[in-house]
């Protein structure tokens, strides 16, 4: 195995989360117990310091027909709106004809906001179901994996490229980078959103590690990748989404100047030591301690005769449930509002999902897997909290949506 970014072979295992099912694969009753398991291990590159998974689940399995819909959560839609208006205000306000290509455009939530600002939009989405939802909603979407081949077929350039997270899942990393380099206009801006490894470590949010996320970036390591392809990040900030994500603005090298706020963040990152192998070793020790504490909490709740439901069934929740070893004997069901997941079971631990509207009697404890929406969840559930329902957060984000 060689480093996905720099091709070095100096890789070292730093976090081993065991064998895990593909976390997005919620199961029908007849599929329970038949799902395959794959190693989930993070390796650290001693050469370029990028952390990454060593095992790749094939992209056709991972992204063929996922059921994650970005339109479902209010705070995500608000976040997408903010991104669109910010990009337009900052870079393209004066421009008459402007265009955007969204990589992994999901149900078109992000592109709708750009449409309303007068952009010609194009989505590229690998999930058939999701691409259809977008097209039906009036957002032109190609059903494909984004790479050089797809870019060649599209055959024109765009003012803006957008990739919210998904860009960094892709196994054809360098092909994707080359495609962006080719498809981005000279003064174009590529907007990325990615999980910030520094935040993951600070939050102990190890559940953000799953097979879809092949790479875990910091400002330093993403720059190494971008530079390889003639691109550079010139501005960035930390957003509360997913407990701490970077929104970064990227251009062709030599076209825009580095902002003081990105310079300051880079300095802070370097000072924090998060690009060292020691930081990863420490992180690993702390999540093993967390496992002990969480199992103790749930066993005590069970012994006290308390009923515990999971709150939300995010894909990352499956990393947590599988690593901690939490099954239906500790958490009876996962309460979820995505209707595409009605009647399904969580992969690996086989906890049944229950639709929000079907919960007639509240449990004693909600174990919150969708912890990154802590603020929204706490605000929406004041009635239950007043009635004495406990909301337990296995991961406590320093910033939340
Ligand atoms: Zn490397």
XYZ file of C-alpha atoms and ligand atoms in Angstrom:
402
model
C 0.000 0.000 0.000
C 1.264 3.458 -0.895
C 0.042 6.856 0.298
C -2.982 8.018 -1.695
C -1.621 11.559 -1.800
C 2.181 11.406 -2.121
C 2.875 7.787 -3.205
C 5.240 7.152 -0.277
C 5.233 3.710 1.355
C 5.979 5.042 4.844
C 2.523 4.308 6.229
C 1.827 3.394 9.841
C -1.328 2.049 11.452
C -2.651 4.539 14.009
C -6.352 3.756 14.578
C -7.915 0.314 14.161
C -11.723 0.269 14.393
C -11.962 -3.414 13.525
C -13.959 -5.040 10.746
C -17.076 -3.062 9.931
C -19.923 -3.299 7.450
C -20.291 -0.522 4.913
C -22.019 2.006 7.140
C -24.466 3.415 4.592
C -25.912 0.020 3.876
C -29.033 -0.054 6.042
C -30.508 -3.520 5.714
C -33.876 -4.993 4.855
C -35.057 -7.771 7.182
C -34.002 -10.449 4.678
C -30.482 -8.977 4.390
C -29.758 -8.942 8.121
C -26.662 -10.986 8.919
C -25.631 -11.341 5.272
C -23.802 -8.024 4.979
C -20.047 -8.145 4.280
C -17.514 -6.661 6.695
C -14.370 -4.755 5.713
C -11.361 -3.595 7.752
C -11.644 -0.015 9.013
C -8.121 1.180 9.734
C -6.491 4.599 9.630
C -2.886 4.820 8.506
C -0.630 7.817 8.914
C 1.845 8.770 6.196
C 5.226 9.575 7.705
C 6.148 11.452 4.525
C 3.249 13.883 3.892
C 1.324 13.347 7.212
C -2.011 12.604 5.483
C -4.126 10.061 7.352
C -6.114 7.628 5.264
C -7.849 4.281 5.169
C -5.878 1.364 3.816
C -8.918 -0.603 2.658
C -11.131 0.714 -0.157
C -14.666 -0.542 -0.540
C -15.398 -0.352 -4.275
C -17.047 2.918 -5.252
C -19.871 1.120 -7.035
C -20.804 -0.491 -3.716
C -20.385 2.692 -1.713
C -22.085 5.217 -3.946
C -24.320 3.165 -6.202
C -27.594 3.916 -4.452
C -27.172 5.719 -1.177
C -30.107 7.034 0.789
C -28.590 10.131 2.326
C -30.623 13.168 1.333
C -29.149 16.556 2.031
C -32.542 18.265 1.801
C -33.823 16.395 4.862
C -32.087 18.398 7.538
C -32.984 22.037 7.954
C -29.639 23.200 9.231
C -27.911 21.648 6.223
C -30.145 23.489 3.790
C -29.515 26.758 5.601
C -25.819 26.040 5.457
C -25.989 25.394 1.702
C -27.825 28.669 1.201
C -25.135 30.505 3.110
C -22.390 28.964 0.971
C -24.124 29.930 -2.280
C -24.690 33.551 -1.323
C -21.199 33.869 0.086
C -19.554 32.536 -3.078
C -21.624 34.839 -5.240
C -21.054 37.935 -3.079
C -17.339 37.402 -2.853
C -16.391 36.402 -6.359
C -19.094 36.635 -8.996
C -21.577 39.337 -7.986
C -20.820 41.487 -11.036
C -20.772 38.656 -13.533
C -23.823 38.274 -15.806
C -23.468 34.711 -17.030
C -22.161 32.370 -14.411
C -22.087 28.637 -13.987
C -21.493 25.999 -11.371
C -20.780 22.289 -11.372
C -21.542 20.416 -8.151
C -19.658 17.177 -7.553
C -21.756 14.667 -5.653
C -24.710 17.000 -5.948
C -27.064 14.698 -4.024
C -30.732 15.785 -4.279
C -29.767 19.196 -5.691
C -30.256 21.159 -2.471
C -27.035 23.106 -2.960
C -27.630 23.808 -6.639
C -31.159 25.137 -6.053
C -29.634 27.962 -4.050
C -27.248 28.775 -6.903
C -30.117 28.616 -9.399
C -31.972 31.257 -7.429
C -28.875 33.470 -7.711
C -28.938 33.197 -11.510
C -26.359 30.474 -12.097
C -26.501 27.893 -14.820
C -26.176 24.716 -12.774
C -25.073 21.155 -13.384
C -24.985 18.333 -10.862
C -22.984 15.125 -11.059
C -24.395 12.439 -8.804
C -23.627 8.727 -8.753
C -26.767 7.539 -6.994
C -29.566 6.815 -9.458
C -32.398 7.381 -6.978
C -30.940 10.654 -5.779
C -30.081 11.944 -9.277
C -33.694 11.325 -10.290
C -35.003 13.271 -7.299
C -32.777 16.199 -8.340
C -33.816 16.081 -12.007
C -37.490 15.863 -11.044
C -36.997 18.951 -8.899
C -35.638 20.907 -11.895
C -31.931 20.615 -11.137
C -30.083 19.254 -14.225
C -28.103 16.294 -12.959
C -25.923 13.725 -14.695
C -25.913 10.274 -13.157
C -22.194 9.460 -13.097
C -19.050 9.315 -11.022
C -17.142 12.547 -11.351
C -13.695 12.035 -12.885
C -11.661 13.005 -15.988
C -13.835 10.923 -18.261
C -17.040 12.577 -17.057
C -15.447 16.039 -17.359
C -14.437 15.274 -20.933
C -18.031 14.349 -21.768
C -19.344 17.551 -20.181
C -16.824 19.387 -22.322
C -17.034 22.948 -20.990
C -15.629 25.066 -18.165
C -17.346 26.484 -15.086
C -16.912 29.542 -12.869
C -17.530 27.544 -9.742
C -16.920 23.975 -8.721
C -18.468 22.745 -5.529
C -17.773 19.602 -3.544
C -19.430 19.232 -0.173
C -17.555 16.433 1.450
C -18.031 13.896 -1.269
C -14.933 14.914 -3.236
C -12.834 13.457 -0.499
C -14.559 10.123 -0.540
C -13.503 9.336 -4.036
C -11.021 6.620 -4.786
C -10.034 8.199 -8.102
C -8.479 11.072 -6.219
C -5.951 12.268 -8.773
C -8.323 11.824 -11.700
C -10.867 13.992 -9.879
C -8.242 16.668 -9.192
C -7.147 16.709 -12.831
C -10.782 16.995 -13.938
C -11.295 20.030 -11.718
C -8.070 21.589 -12.961
C -9.352 21.193 -16.529
C -12.933 22.266 -15.919
C -12.296 25.344 -13.787
C -12.186 28.682 -15.612
C -9.033 30.759 -15.239
C -10.550 33.010 -12.569
C -12.786 30.218 -11.267
C -13.231 29.168 -7.660
C -13.512 25.642 -6.352
C -15.421 25.484 -3.080
C -14.738 22.471 -0.902
C -16.186 21.338 2.324
C -14.439 18.601 4.205
C -14.221 17.153 7.669
C -11.339 18.749 9.477
C -9.104 16.133 11.077
C -8.073 18.626 13.733
C -11.750 18.957 14.771
C -12.269 15.193 14.658
C -9.399 14.796 17.108
C -10.542 17.608 19.370
C -14.130 16.300 19.465
C -13.014 12.650 19.702
C -15.402 12.226 16.779
C -13.965 8.915 15.625
C -17.380 8.026 14.159
C -16.545 10.349 11.261
C -14.151 7.612 10.226
C -15.933 5.270 7.845
C -15.330 3.554 4.540
C -16.663 6.439 2.445
C -14.048 8.748 3.915
C -10.815 7.481 2.483
C -8.806 10.526 3.483
C -8.737 12.747 6.571
C -7.393 16.168 5.785
C -5.858 19.057 7.611
C -5.052 22.404 5.980
C -1.496 21.234 5.546
C -2.252 17.921 3.894
C -4.944 19.145 1.522
C -2.541 21.782 0.257
C -0.002 19.083 -0.586
C -2.618 17.330 -2.721
C -3.832 20.523 -4.408
C -0.313 21.711 -5.226
C 0.362 18.459 -7.031
C -2.350 19.503 -9.466
C -1.559 23.186 -9.891
C -4.248 24.272 -7.448
C -4.047 26.061 -4.105
C -6.338 27.003 -1.238
C -6.388 30.783 -0.825
C -9.103 31.226 1.815
C -10.873 29.046 4.380
C -12.847 29.067 7.588
C -14.148 26.580 10.115
C -17.911 25.913 9.984
C -19.963 24.101 12.616
C -21.270 21.512 10.174
C -20.502 17.878 11.137
C -18.925 19.135 14.348
C -16.243 21.128 12.557
C -15.684 21.262 8.825
C -13.464 23.415 6.693
C -15.029 25.502 3.967
C -12.157 26.223 1.652
C -11.792 28.327 -1.487
C -9.396 27.015 -4.093
C -8.056 28.546 -7.290
C -5.426 27.895 -9.909
C -1.988 28.651 -8.438
C -1.005 32.289 -8.877
C -4.468 33.741 -9.543
C -5.698 34.866 -6.098
C -3.924 35.969 -2.935
C -3.807 34.128 0.388
C -6.118 35.615 3.027
C -4.887 36.506 6.517
C -7.548 34.294 8.138
C -6.315 31.191 6.336
C -2.732 32.087 7.190
C -3.745 32.367 10.861
C -5.553 29.020 10.788
C -2.532 27.328 9.289
C -0.340 28.703 12.054
C -2.810 27.534 14.694
C -2.931 24.086 13.128
C 0.838 23.778 13.146
C 0.990 24.854 16.797
C -1.678 22.307 17.795
C 0.530 19.419 16.730
C -2.355 17.611 14.970
C -0.148 16.692 12.022
C 2.065 14.472 14.179
C 1.805 10.725 14.636
C 1.779 11.247 18.429
C -1.504 13.151 18.120
C -3.067 10.135 16.401
C -1.765 7.731 19.036
C -3.269 9.903 21.764
C -6.581 10.097 19.876
C -6.666 6.303 19.637
C -6.146 5.920 23.389
C -8.923 8.367 24.191
C -11.549 6.694 21.990
C -10.842 3.350 23.640
C -11.508 5.011 26.986
C -14.748 6.453 25.547
C -15.876 2.979 24.585
C -15.536 1.813 28.184
C -17.466 4.797 29.503
C -20.294 4.490 26.990
C -20.804 0.771 27.547
C -20.872 1.405 31.278
C -23.516 4.126 30.850
C -25.757 1.910 28.710
C -25.346 -1.175 30.915
C -26.276 0.891 33.964
C -29.331 2.254 32.165
C -30.387 -1.267 31.270
C -29.845 -2.516 34.832
C -32.039 0.351 36.053
C -34.800 -0.776 33.685
C -34.571 2.304 31.496
C -35.628 2.304 27.878
C -33.000 3.691 25.469
C -33.619 4.723 21.842
C -31.020 5.990 19.412
C -31.690 9.497 18.110
C -31.066 9.608 14.375
C -29.507 6.942 12.175
C -26.661 8.812 10.513
C -24.150 6.679 8.645
C -21.450 7.667 11.101
C -23.581 6.210 13.911
C -22.802 2.777 12.525
C -19.072 3.244 13.052
C -19.810 4.105 16.657
C -22.299 1.274 17.262
C -20.030 -1.317 15.664
C -16.845 -0.144 17.364
C -18.519 0.112 20.778
C -20.446 -3.132 20.183
C -23.877 -1.664 20.898
C -26.788 -3.808 19.665
C -30.564 -4.000 20.253
C -30.030 -5.361 23.763
C -28.737 -1.907 24.776
C -30.551 0.382 22.310
C -33.977 -0.862 21.209
C -34.338 1.176 18.027
C -32.957 4.134 16.101
C -35.457 6.921 15.570
C -35.105 8.433 12.109
C -37.012 10.796 9.817
C -35.625 9.768 6.412
C -38.555 7.814 4.913
C -36.250 5.912 2.541
C -35.013 4.051 5.604
C -38.410 2.905 6.861
C -38.385 -0.711 8.060
C -34.608 -1.114 7.773
C -31.956 -2.302 10.241
C -28.567 -0.855 11.070
C -25.682 -2.718 9.410
C -23.543 -4.829 11.702
C -25.446 -4.336 14.934
C -28.948 -4.879 13.461
C -30.825 -2.292 15.475
C -34.273 -1.683 13.914
C -35.089 1.804 12.645
C -38.296 3.504 13.711
C -39.848 6.478 11.950
C -40.138 9.566 14.114
C -43.924 9.738 13.750
C -44.289 6.141 14.955
C -42.823 6.857 18.390
C -45.927 6.916 20.592
C -44.214 6.742 23.986
C -40.872 8.433 24.546
C -37.985 6.397 25.924
C -36.214 7.347 29.163
C -33.026 8.128 27.281
C -32.248 9.228 23.758
C -28.713 8.194 22.806
C -27.893 10.846 20.219
C -26.023 9.478 17.207
C -26.682 12.646 15.188
C -24.630 14.590 17.764
C -23.432 17.160 15.234
C -26.942 18.694 15.294
C -26.789 19.136 19.055
C -28.082 22.726 19.056
C -30.990 21.969 16.697
C -31.880 18.790 18.613
C -31.816 20.454 22.013
C -33.899 23.377 20.733
C -36.506 21.110 19.093
C -36.931 18.785 22.050
C -37.406 21.093 25.022
C -40.830 19.543 25.755
C -39.348 16.067 26.134
C -36.433 17.348 28.160
C -38.868 19.072 30.545
C -40.732 15.764 30.888
C -37.495 14.168 32.028
C -36.271 12.457 28.853
C -32.484 12.423 28.936
C -30.514 13.277 25.785
C -27.140 11.571 25.998
C -24.416 12.667 23.590
C -21.687 10.047 23.106
C -19.668 12.679 21.253
C -19.727 16.270 22.464
C -18.824 18.646 19.671
C -17.013 21.873 20.485
C -19.132 23.526 17.791
C -22.524 22.255 16.630
C -25.296 23.105 14.195
Zn 1.856 10.662 1.923
